[in-house]
XYZ file of C-alpha atoms in Angstrom:
679
model
C 0.000 0.000 0.000
C 2.859 2.344 0.867
C 4.219 1.878 -2.668
C 1.006 3.207 -4.183
C 1.029 6.175 -1.784
C 4.609 6.976 -2.838
C 3.542 6.786 -6.500
C 0.659 9.193 -5.822
C 2.950 11.619 -3.959
C 5.491 11.441 -6.807
C 2.772 12.154 -9.352
C 1.429 15.070 -7.285
C 4.947 16.548 -7.062
C 5.256 16.252 -10.838
C 1.949 18.093 -11.302
C 3.074 20.836 -8.903
C 6.318 21.210 -10.848
C 4.503 21.213 -14.215
C 0.990 22.511 -13.319
C -0.392 22.578 -16.856
C 0.501 18.880 -17.291
C -2.421 17.792 -15.074
C -4.837 19.823 -17.212
C -3.371 18.632 -20.549
C -3.335 14.946 -19.538
C -6.875 15.060 -18.104
C -8.241 16.902 -21.132
C -6.465 14.539 -23.551
C -7.826 11.494 -21.674
C -11.313 12.963 -22.029
C -10.798 13.352 -25.779
C -9.730 9.689 -26.017
C -12.762 8.590 -23.989
C -15.094 10.593 -26.241
C -13.542 9.108 -29.388
C -13.730 5.457 -28.334
C -16.482 5.225 -25.690
C -18.755 7.881 -27.291
C -20.657 9.089 -24.192
C -23.599 11.521 -24.370
C -22.427 15.117 -24.815
C -25.137 16.991 -22.897
C -24.565 14.970 -19.716
C -20.870 15.895 -19.651
C -21.472 19.591 -20.289
C -23.843 19.579 -17.298
C -21.387 17.603 -15.122
C -18.487 19.907 -16.090
C -20.564 22.987 -15.198
C -21.567 21.625 -11.774
C -17.981 20.520 -11.045
C -16.665 23.956 -12.011
C -18.979 25.592 -9.449
C -17.849 23.083 -6.786
C -14.214 23.913 -7.528
C -14.802 27.643 -7.147
C -16.595 27.151 -3.821
C -13.880 24.821 -2.506
C -11.130 27.206 -3.537
C -12.812 30.148 -1.811
C -13.839 28.346 1.387
C -10.876 26.004 1.912
C -8.028 27.572 0.016
C -5.233 25.378 1.388
C -7.054 22.662 3.295
C -7.992 20.272 0.485
C -5.269 20.615 -2.150
C -5.430 16.904 -3.046
C -9.210 16.945 -3.481
C -9.001 20.205 -5.429
C -6.401 18.653 -7.774
C -8.515 15.525 -8.313
C -11.639 17.597 -9.042
C -9.640 19.748 -11.468
C -8.566 16.595 -13.315
C -12.177 15.360 -13.508
C -13.348 18.779 -14.738
C -10.901 18.841 -17.650
C -11.578 15.180 -18.402
C -15.264 16.057 -18.810
C -14.380 19.141 -20.854
C -12.284 16.947 -23.153
C -15.333 14.772 -23.810
C -17.597 17.776 -24.340
C -15.215 19.648 -26.661
C -14.539 16.549 -28.777
C -18.239 15.826 -29.244
C -18.993 19.451 -30.029
C -16.121 19.726 -32.526
C -17.102 16.536 -34.350
C -20.760 17.316 -34.891
C -21.297 16.519 -38.612
C -22.611 19.408 -40.745
C -25.996 19.453 -42.470
C -25.660 17.287 -45.606
C -27.648 18.883 -48.440
C -28.598 17.095 -51.674
C -30.852 17.313 -54.759
C -30.182 20.950 -55.604
C -27.469 23.349 -56.807
C -24.279 23.899 -54.826
C -21.969 26.898 -54.692
C -18.483 25.968 -53.498
C -15.094 27.611 -52.902
C -11.873 25.933 -54.023
C -9.548 25.654 -50.991
C -6.461 24.140 -52.662
C -4.861 24.319 -56.063
C -6.154 21.193 -57.889
C -3.555 18.423 -57.819
C -3.059 16.481 -61.031
C -3.685 12.722 -60.770
C -3.361 10.096 -63.560
C -7.062 10.321 -64.476
C -8.332 13.416 -62.683
C -7.639 16.598 -60.725
C -8.081 16.448 -56.948
C -8.902 19.297 -54.569
C -10.932 20.229 -51.479
C -14.072 22.358 -51.823
C -15.991 24.254 -49.157
C -19.723 24.385 -49.795
C -20.993 27.866 -48.918
C -24.572 27.822 -50.237
C -27.228 25.414 -51.484
C -30.182 26.280 -53.732
C -33.286 24.099 -53.854
C -36.283 25.480 -55.692
C -36.822 29.059 -54.504
C -34.937 28.544 -51.229
C -31.286 29.328 -50.504
C -29.581 27.643 -47.563
C -26.285 28.508 -45.925
C -23.928 25.520 -46.201
C -20.771 24.867 -44.213
C -19.207 21.611 -45.351
C -15.847 20.587 -46.769
C -15.857 17.917 -49.473
C -13.227 16.064 -51.469
C -13.646 16.735 -55.197
C -12.252 15.083 -58.327
C -12.522 16.808 -61.708
C -12.396 15.198 -65.148
C -9.016 15.357 -66.884
C -10.427 17.179 -69.935
C -12.027 19.947 -67.875
C -10.483 23.329 -67.077
C -9.870 22.361 -63.445
C -6.153 23.154 -63.788
C -7.156 26.835 -64.192
C -8.856 26.926 -60.785
C -7.028 28.672 -57.947
C -7.685 28.839 -54.190
C -10.673 31.125 -53.683
C -12.361 30.334 -57.023
C -16.137 29.775 -56.752
C -17.814 27.068 -58.847
C -21.390 25.828 -59.315
C -22.581 22.227 -59.704
C -25.654 20.020 -59.145
C -24.014 16.647 -58.569
C -24.711 15.241 -55.080
C -21.619 14.363 -53.011
C -21.446 10.804 -51.656
C -20.303 9.609 -48.238
C -16.620 8.606 -48.283
C -16.222 4.859 -47.771
C -13.370 2.366 -47.671
C -13.063 -0.623 -49.985
C -13.289 -2.939 -46.990
C -9.916 -4.602 -47.598
C -7.928 -5.960 -44.629
C -5.449 -3.639 -42.905
C -6.140 -0.795 -45.325
C -5.681 2.798 -44.219
C -8.947 4.069 -42.718
C -9.382 6.932 -45.167
C -12.945 7.887 -44.111
C -11.862 8.256 -40.474
C -8.811 10.285 -41.538
C -11.036 12.647 -43.569
C -13.680 12.824 -40.833
C -10.994 14.073 -38.432
C -10.532 16.934 -40.924
C -14.332 17.436 -41.023
C -14.630 15.993 -44.548
C -17.459 13.461 -44.828
C -18.339 13.374 -48.537
C -16.698 13.322 -51.956
C -17.779 13.668 -55.572
C -16.543 13.351 -59.131
C -17.340 16.243 -61.494
C -17.181 15.428 -65.205
C -16.485 18.234 -67.673
C -20.116 19.206 -68.213
C -21.175 18.791 -64.558
C -19.749 22.056 -63.210
C -19.121 25.642 -64.272
C -16.812 28.371 -62.982
C -17.931 31.842 -61.880
C -16.229 35.233 -61.794
C -16.525 35.327 -58.015
C -13.412 34.988 -55.839
C -13.425 34.496 -52.071
C -10.540 35.449 -49.773
C -9.605 34.319 -46.267
C -6.267 34.054 -44.402
C -5.983 30.346 -45.310
C -6.817 30.958 -48.996
C -4.419 33.918 -49.182
C -1.659 31.777 -47.655
C -2.404 29.010 -50.178
C -2.192 31.537 -53.045
C 1.096 32.910 -51.726
C 2.530 29.395 -51.393
C 1.508 28.673 -54.996
C 3.374 31.803 -56.142
C 6.490 30.767 -54.203
C 6.250 27.260 -55.649
C 6.098 28.806 -59.123
C 9.401 30.588 -58.387
C 11.016 27.242 -57.544
C 9.571 25.628 -60.674
C 11.031 28.354 -62.871
C 14.606 27.790 -61.639
C 15.280 24.596 -63.665
C 16.125 22.639 -60.526
C 14.748 19.364 -61.849
C 11.427 17.750 -60.949
C 12.673 15.676 -58.001
C 14.854 18.479 -56.623
C 11.973 20.983 -56.837
C 9.645 18.564 -55.038
C 12.151 17.979 -52.194
C 12.941 21.702 -51.787
C 9.207 22.553 -51.794
C 8.571 19.998 -49.029
C 11.540 21.182 -46.933
C 10.801 24.908 -47.056
C 7.077 25.290 -47.810
C 5.602 22.036 -46.524
C 4.280 21.175 -50.008
C 4.524 17.373 -50.322
C 2.171 16.719 -53.238
C 5.059 16.797 -55.737
C 6.938 13.965 -54.019
C 6.728 10.729 -55.987
C 6.466 7.296 -54.256
C 10.118 6.505 -55.072
C 11.366 9.616 -53.240
C 9.152 8.922 -50.223
C 10.378 5.308 -50.072
C 14.048 6.328 -50.170
C 13.630 8.940 -47.413
C 11.565 6.519 -45.307
C 13.950 3.567 -45.658
C 16.954 5.753 -44.828
C 15.215 7.193 -41.747
C 14.940 10.735 -43.121
C 11.192 11.007 -43.711
C 10.789 13.374 -40.748
C 12.651 16.189 -42.512
C 10.082 16.277 -45.319
C 7.412 17.369 -42.816
C 7.876 20.949 -41.645
C 8.502 20.719 -37.889
C 10.486 22.256 -35.033
C 13.756 21.849 -36.953
C 12.465 23.916 -39.871
C 10.679 26.501 -37.716
C 13.782 26.780 -35.517
C 15.978 27.564 -38.532
C 13.506 30.192 -39.805
C 13.254 31.675 -36.297
C 17.046 31.715 -36.020
C 17.285 33.664 -39.286
C 14.702 36.118 -37.927
C 16.700 36.573 -34.687
C 19.894 37.120 -36.691
C 18.275 39.906 -38.714
C 16.063 41.575 -36.065
C 17.849 40.633 -32.841
C 19.067 44.219 -32.396
C 15.489 45.218 -31.417
C 15.876 43.436 -28.067
C 18.370 46.042 -26.827
C 15.600 48.395 -25.658
C 12.350 47.749 -23.772
C 10.099 48.988 -26.598
C 12.237 47.196 -29.145
C 11.911 43.990 -27.130
C 8.104 44.244 -27.296
C 8.286 44.898 -31.043
C 10.588 41.881 -31.442
C 8.099 39.579 -29.682
C 5.170 40.907 -31.745
C 7.063 40.592 -35.042
C 8.425 37.146 -34.154
C 4.940 35.819 -33.313
C 3.539 37.272 -36.560
C 6.432 35.694 -38.492
C 6.030 32.294 -36.803
C 2.297 32.045 -37.445
C 2.567 33.410 -40.965
C 5.073 30.640 -41.721
C 2.796 28.073 -40.029
C -0.113 29.289 -42.187
C 2.054 29.247 -45.314
C 3.179 25.646 -44.744
C -0.328 24.290 -44.213
C -0.809 24.330 -40.408
C 0.351 20.733 -39.885
C 0.376 19.490 -36.242
C 4.188 19.515 -36.063
C 4.498 23.118 -37.277
C 1.627 24.214 -35.003
C 3.446 22.669 -32.039
C 6.700 24.416 -32.946
C 5.041 27.796 -33.609
C 3.112 27.640 -30.320
C 6.202 26.696 -28.313
C 8.415 29.368 -29.887
C 5.657 31.947 -29.293
C 5.378 31.000 -25.607
C 9.163 31.081 -25.162
C 9.351 34.526 -26.851
C 6.668 35.923 -24.553
C 8.302 34.426 -21.439
C 11.710 35.805 -22.457
C 10.291 39.311 -22.992
C 8.778 39.166 -19.462
C 12.175 38.078 -18.050
C 10.696 34.772 -16.966
C 12.554 31.520 -17.464
C 10.168 29.110 -19.137
C 9.968 25.498 -17.913
C 10.303 23.536 -21.159
C 7.953 20.768 -19.940
C 5.334 23.336 -18.955
C 5.733 25.011 -22.350
C 5.383 21.656 -24.095
C 2.240 20.775 -22.102
C 0.763 24.272 -22.612
C 1.236 24.154 -26.375
C -0.367 20.686 -26.517
C -3.325 21.832 -24.434
C -3.868 24.929 -26.612
C -3.797 22.874 -29.839
C -6.168 20.256 -28.410
C -8.487 22.976 -27.160
C -8.646 24.470 -30.673
C -8.962 21.089 -32.381
C -9.348 17.920 -30.264
C -8.774 15.815 -33.392
C -5.098 16.853 -33.341
C -4.594 14.131 -30.736
C -5.184 11.472 -33.420
C -2.846 13.006 -35.996
C 0.319 10.941 -36.482
C 2.301 14.171 -36.872
C 1.037 15.464 -33.511
C 1.979 12.260 -31.693
C 5.406 11.998 -33.314
C 6.163 15.701 -32.861
C 5.426 15.805 -29.127
C 7.016 12.439 -28.349
C 10.181 13.441 -30.257
C 10.495 16.785 -28.452
C 9.883 15.133 -25.083
C 12.569 12.546 -25.872
C 15.057 15.223 -26.891
C 14.370 17.392 -23.819
C 14.345 14.525 -21.312
C 16.835 11.974 -22.649
C 19.331 13.935 -24.743
C 21.092 15.778 -21.852
C 21.459 12.477 -19.985
C 22.885 10.729 -23.055
C 25.256 13.612 -23.758
C 26.739 13.339 -20.253
C 27.747 9.721 -20.902
C 30.765 10.896 -22.896
C 32.612 14.131 -22.137
C 34.082 15.411 -25.396
C 36.455 18.380 -25.493
C 36.987 18.629 -29.240
C 34.300 21.027 -30.587
C 33.795 19.233 -33.904
C 33.508 15.784 -32.321
C 31.255 17.264 -29.635
C 28.946 18.708 -32.324
C 28.519 15.299 -33.958
C 28.121 13.616 -30.567
C 25.289 16.031 -29.665
C 23.701 15.384 -33.077
C 23.852 11.630 -32.459
C 22.364 11.886 -28.955
C 19.516 14.051 -30.262
C 18.781 11.424 -32.937
C 18.921 8.539 -30.432
C 16.681 10.359 -27.929
C 14.069 11.202 -30.570
C 14.178 7.660 -32.004
C 13.647 6.056 -28.575
C 10.735 8.332 -27.675
C 8.947 7.896 -31.017
C 9.598 4.155 -31.389
C 6.244 2.966 -29.904
C 4.460 5.148 -32.485
C 6.648 4.471 -35.542
C 6.602 0.717 -34.924
C 2.795 0.759 -35.056
C 2.160 3.285 -37.846
C 5.008 2.389 -40.214
C 5.865 -1.199 -39.160
C 9.554 -0.640 -39.806
C 12.749 0.631 -38.189
C 15.478 2.405 -40.210
C 18.645 0.613 -39.112
C 21.059 3.360 -40.205
C 19.125 6.337 -38.812
C 22.218 7.643 -36.996
C 24.262 7.777 -40.190
C 21.342 9.445 -41.981
C 20.734 12.121 -39.344
C 24.404 13.072 -39.075
C 24.203 14.032 -42.757
C 20.575 15.078 -43.257
C 20.228 17.637 -40.422
C 23.173 19.856 -41.506
C 22.015 19.471 -45.126
C 18.458 20.592 -44.241
C 19.893 23.575 -42.368
C 21.814 24.628 -45.487
C 18.925 23.921 -47.884
C 16.341 25.922 -45.924
C 18.637 28.956 -45.833
C 19.459 28.610 -49.550
C 15.778 28.019 -50.372
C 14.705 31.213 -48.579
C 17.513 33.177 -50.282
C 16.417 31.824 -53.669
C 12.861 33.083 -53.059
C 14.146 36.513 -52.001
C 16.715 36.864 -54.802
C 14.838 35.139 -57.638
C 14.691 38.414 -59.582
C 18.495 38.876 -59.545
C 19.669 37.208 -62.809
C 23.070 35.629 -62.163
C 22.792 35.284 -58.380
C 19.543 33.294 -58.567
C 21.042 31.012 -61.229
C 24.052 30.355 -59.001
C 21.879 29.645 -55.971
C 19.690 27.286 -58.016
C 22.785 25.410 -59.231
C 24.116 24.971 -55.663
C 20.689 23.812 -54.390
C 20.345 21.322 -57.228
C 23.787 19.844 -56.517
C 23.204 19.631 -52.754
C 19.813 17.910 -53.157
C 21.095 15.611 -55.906
C 24.062 14.455 -53.829
C 21.944 14.166 -50.686
C 19.379 11.995 -52.476
C 22.147 9.809 -53.944
C 23.568 9.336 -50.431
C 20.125 8.374 -49.067
C 19.732 5.855 -51.912
C 23.119 4.384 -50.969
C 22.037 4.100 -47.308
C 18.728 2.500 -48.384
C 20.656 -0.120 -50.400
C 22.912 -1.093 -47.480
C 22.260 -4.612 -46.106
C 19.255 -4.770 -43.744
C 18.611 -1.021 -44.031
C 15.004 -1.552 -42.886
C 13.937 -3.842 -40.068
C 10.267 -4.859 -40.339
C 8.244 -4.569 -37.092
C 4.579 -5.560 -37.486
C 3.448 -4.333 -34.044
C -0.216 -4.536 -33.051
C -2.079 -1.857 -31.072
C -1.729 -3.827 -27.816
C 2.017 -4.300 -28.343
C 2.579 -0.619 -29.097
C 0.539 0.570 -26.089
C 2.382 -1.867 -23.802
C 5.711 -0.657 -25.188
C 4.729 3.005 -24.728
C 3.756 2.400 -21.087
C 6.985 0.449 -20.496
C 9.019 3.380 -21.843
C 7.097 5.848 -19.638
C 7.858 3.754 -16.544
C 11.526 3.629 -17.600
C 11.577 7.424 -17.928
C 9.890 7.704 -14.511
C 12.555 5.445 -12.986
C 15.352 7.550 -14.524
C 13.790 10.678 -12.995
C 12.518 9.449 -9.588
C 14.549 6.231 -8.943
C 11.634 4.191 -7.592
C 12.184 0.412 -7.857
C 8.449 -0.193 -8.396
C 8.581 1.835 -11.629
C 11.327 -0.407 -12.972
C 9.308 -3.508 -12.038
C 6.316 -2.202 -13.973
C 8.545 -1.468 -16.961
C 9.953 -5.023 -16.987
C 6.448 -6.438 -16.582
C 5.231 -4.476 -19.621
C 8.292 -5.466 -21.669
C 7.426 -9.079 -20.794
C 3.883 -8.484 -22.050
C 5.298 -7.217 -25.375
C 7.491 -10.332 -25.658
C 4.577 -12.665 -24.848
C 2.342 -10.957 -27.380
C 5.091 -11.291 -30.014
C 5.577 -14.987 -29.213
C 1.833 -15.601 -29.364
C 1.632 -13.760 -32.669
C 4.416 -15.893 -34.170
C 2.801 -19.123 -32.940
C -0.518 -18.320 -34.609
C 1.254 -17.156 -37.760
C 2.504 -20.687 -38.399
C -0.972 -22.172 -37.801
C -2.899 -19.858 -40.103
C -4.640 -20.839 -43.337
C -6.518 -18.047 -45.031
C -8.002 -16.971 -48.345
C -8.605 -13.291 -49.088
C -10.449 -12.072 -52.190
C -9.915 -8.317 -52.315
C -12.400 -5.673 -53.343
C -10.388 -4.352 -56.298
C -12.459 -3.421 -59.345
C -9.448 -2.899 -61.619
C -7.678 -6.192 -61.001
C -9.286 -9.293 -59.445
C -6.883 -10.253 -56.660
C -6.666 -13.306 -54.373
C -4.161 -13.890 -51.572
C -3.688 -17.427 -50.236
C -1.853 -17.876 -46.927
C -0.392 -21.016 -45.320
C 1.715 -20.265 -42.245
C 4.075 -17.512 -43.429
C 3.991 -18.746 -47.032
C 1.674 -16.781 -49.291
C 0.580 -16.608 -52.929
C -0.964 -13.633 -54.725
C -3.039 -14.474 -57.809
C -4.169 -11.582 -60.010
C -6.079 -11.102 -63.241
C -3.443 -8.684 -64.568
C 0.249 -8.243 -63.605
C 0.678 -7.051 -60.005
C 2.605 -3.926 -61.065
C -0.168 -2.774 -63.418
C -1.828 -1.107 -60.410
C -0.141 0.655 -57.501
C -3.272 0.071 -55.416
C -3.097 -3.708 -55.987
C 0.536 -3.758 -54.849
C -0.203 -1.673 -51.728
C -3.357 -3.630 -50.881
C -1.544 -6.983 -50.798
C 1.550 -5.501 -49.151
C -0.604 -4.366 -46.198
C -1.551 -7.983 -45.490
C 1.998 -9.284 -46.045
C 3.438 -6.718 -43.610
C 0.770 -6.964 -40.897
C 0.842 -10.775 -40.875
C 4.666 -10.812 -41.099
C 4.616 -13.122 -44.119
C 7.507 -14.234 -46.310
C 8.038 -12.771 -49.766
C 4.894 -13.367 -51.835
C 4.764 -15.667 -54.864
C 3.052 -13.638 -57.633
C 0.932 -15.510 -60.172
C -1.691 -14.713 -62.796
C -4.752 -16.918 -62.996
C -5.064 -18.902 -66.186
C -1.415 -19.998 -65.939
C -0.112 -23.369 -64.716
C 1.589 -23.578 -61.305
C 1.993 -26.378 -58.779
C 3.797 -26.905 -55.482
C 3.017 -28.747 -52.218
C 0.399 -26.173 -51.142
C -1.108 -24.840 -54.371
C -2.293 -26.059 -57.774
C -3.255 -23.374 -60.272
C -4.617 -24.667 -63.584
C -6.797 -22.736 -66.042
C -9.534 -21.136 -63.924
C -9.260 -23.620 -61.023
C -7.281 -23.115 -57.828
C -6.713 -25.945 -55.361
C -5.260 -24.729 -52.076
C -5.110 -26.670 -48.796
C -8.301 -28.707 -49.436
C -10.205 -25.723 -50.831
C -11.301 -25.577 -54.482
C -11.793 -22.117 -56.003
C -13.320 -21.624 -59.444
C -13.079 -18.302 -61.307
C -15.928 -17.801 -63.760
C -18.678 -20.223 -64.784
C -16.757 -22.025 -67.554
C -15.377 -25.311 -66.243
C -11.905 -25.813 -67.689
C -11.193 -28.622 -65.268
C -12.753 -31.894 -64.114
C -16.534 -31.664 -64.513
C -17.205 -33.602 -61.307
C -15.440 -30.995 -59.164
C -17.791 -28.806 -57.115
C -16.017 -25.637 -56.050
C -16.027 -24.498 -52.437
C -15.801 -20.921 -53.683
C -17.023 -19.526 -57.007
C -15.800 -16.085 -58.112
C -17.948 -14.279 -60.696
C -17.651 -10.996 -62.558
C -21.389 -10.778 -63.129
C -24.681 -9.512 -61.717
C -26.219 -12.858 -62.665
C -25.968 -15.684 -60.128
C -26.947 -19.097 -61.624
C -30.000 -20.604 -59.954
C -28.192 -23.738 -58.786
C -25.758 -21.589 -56.771
C -28.516 -19.467 -55.229
C -29.780 -22.490 -53.321
C -26.503 -24.395 -52.877
C -25.043 -23.387 -49.512
C -22.039 -25.696 -50.072
C -20.545 -23.196 -52.514
C -19.781 -19.620 -51.476
C -20.389 -17.265 -54.409
C -18.250 -14.133 -54.624
C -19.215 -11.462 -57.141
C -17.235 -8.388 -58.168
C -20.512 -6.580 -58.931
C -22.387 -4.288 -56.549
C -25.473 -6.280 -55.581
C -27.311 -6.812 -52.294
C -27.801 -10.595 -52.008
C -30.411 -12.143 -49.736
C -28.428 -15.356 -49.115
C -25.567 -15.385 -46.629
C -23.365 -17.544 -48.897
C -23.412 -14.917 -51.694
C -20.852 -12.148 -51.119
C -20.699 -8.889 -53.121
C -17.199 -7.369 -52.921
C -18.221 -3.733 -53.661
C -21.133 -3.875 -51.210
C -19.531 -5.964 -48.441
C -15.783 -5.483 -48.836
C -13.145 -8.188 -49.114
C -14.087 -11.842 -48.655
C -12.001 -13.635 -46.002
C -12.125 -17.244 -44.844
C -9.847 -18.979 -42.337
C -9.692 -22.691 -41.577
C -7.539 -25.250 -39.768
């Protein structure tokens, strides 16, 4: 019992040292509860109001007598507020249909292979003689032959097509795109063919739209410098947070080498921009009035840059923290970095509770916490007198600290670990520092003929050599270590790390015991996962309209059978790779149905597949033994033969969108992928 009391006292001391931490943690826990438990909103608003009154009365009547109770009630209050704010923020808008829409273009349409993609904001809806105010963001795709490429942020268009609710394809382990969009308050999407929409002469302006227009102008400057397509895309991501130009190959190289974090504008980028600002305007801090002007200008600069780069969670965190530090410095107050970190998180969650579920938010805050908490302790392990060696040692400890703190998140979201991240970061961080400065100079001096050409040449060479180095690192043996962690494994690992950090700080033996216990849980879960992997037998027929795809799994062996070559569709490759990674399978054997293949697990002949006692027939034509009755029949047809409508021994899978009455008939578009497991 005394151990638990000591833990409570330790926690209370931590909250006294970092007062905003109690509020941020309680509020964040409330947001999580609202997202996954989904309690009633009105009840928690009422409870929060009553609790707030109780807190005020307690504070007035017993100011110092019940500090523990007051702290607990404060935690409950902000927990309830977290629930209330999340529910309020995620109220879906009114969804209008069967009329004419007026919408504002929020982003410059992005060119796709068969369309242009952008986000629209519906501002009005006309039905008959009535006009309704609309307030909904939708995902829009325009036909390739339309004039969508001429649209700019702020353009107003008219259309009558009804948006449809965004849905997934229902394939296993796929990215939950509807949930991702819902967190951004986008619930519907639509495709507008050439004749289905028309532009207007109206233009709308807002701070976000103006920032998007300015970013487009700056991107145009980069594009005019003959840097090369890949170099322009990388520079645009580094300096302006524009990642749409990055091709899959570039993303893969950066990810495998452990450098993907630099392509998202974060504290590193904001810190460099802020450092340039201090270098130019630092003289203002010499006087009291000048110091106030410096803080005002620095905050305006920070948030203008955040707006320009798209207001991602990582840049919001950095801008908020730098703003708080600037204000504290101007007031001659030494800011507690943990309090600043917790304050910035609380502010961002107060403005948008959905930030908590953004991968960038989680990685950004965990990385900064790791750097602040672990890096000084790692640096002290080796006292280095040489300044150059010391610089690289500090760089390495920063990388190690950030990697440790973010590992529970990266292992779950990306299922891989970049083995040579230290080598990458020693090179990439100085290179990013140089490139951001050169990129800003190129934007400022683009009108100076020879100087801009020289800058562009240097930037092109630096990026080209940097990318070649990252490709070399990616091609080193075992450059990526696959880690297919489940949610339970990642949460257990995160808690184990937190108890380890608590032990480092407070030196309580119980904290170390809990950490070892949780590490044991991770090991047991991994062992259990591996055991079941070798027992599994599974057939998956994916919902993929462009390329009929089957994946057959026996233990860790797996076969992928497609109608067309696997590389004919990037979606087909990604769809099957999700399963291979999550189930930790061996390299897939790729086959096309209609060909002949045989081994100890699989026989593929004509349109018949025999796999581990299951017979699968594709199409109605029997190109095999007539006496064979398939266990599974796959059809590309709305028509289901009568004998199969009453024969429950054969499961019928159709690639057409129908709503069957029988449980043994499965429509892939309507019901998602078909999966069957057996022993």
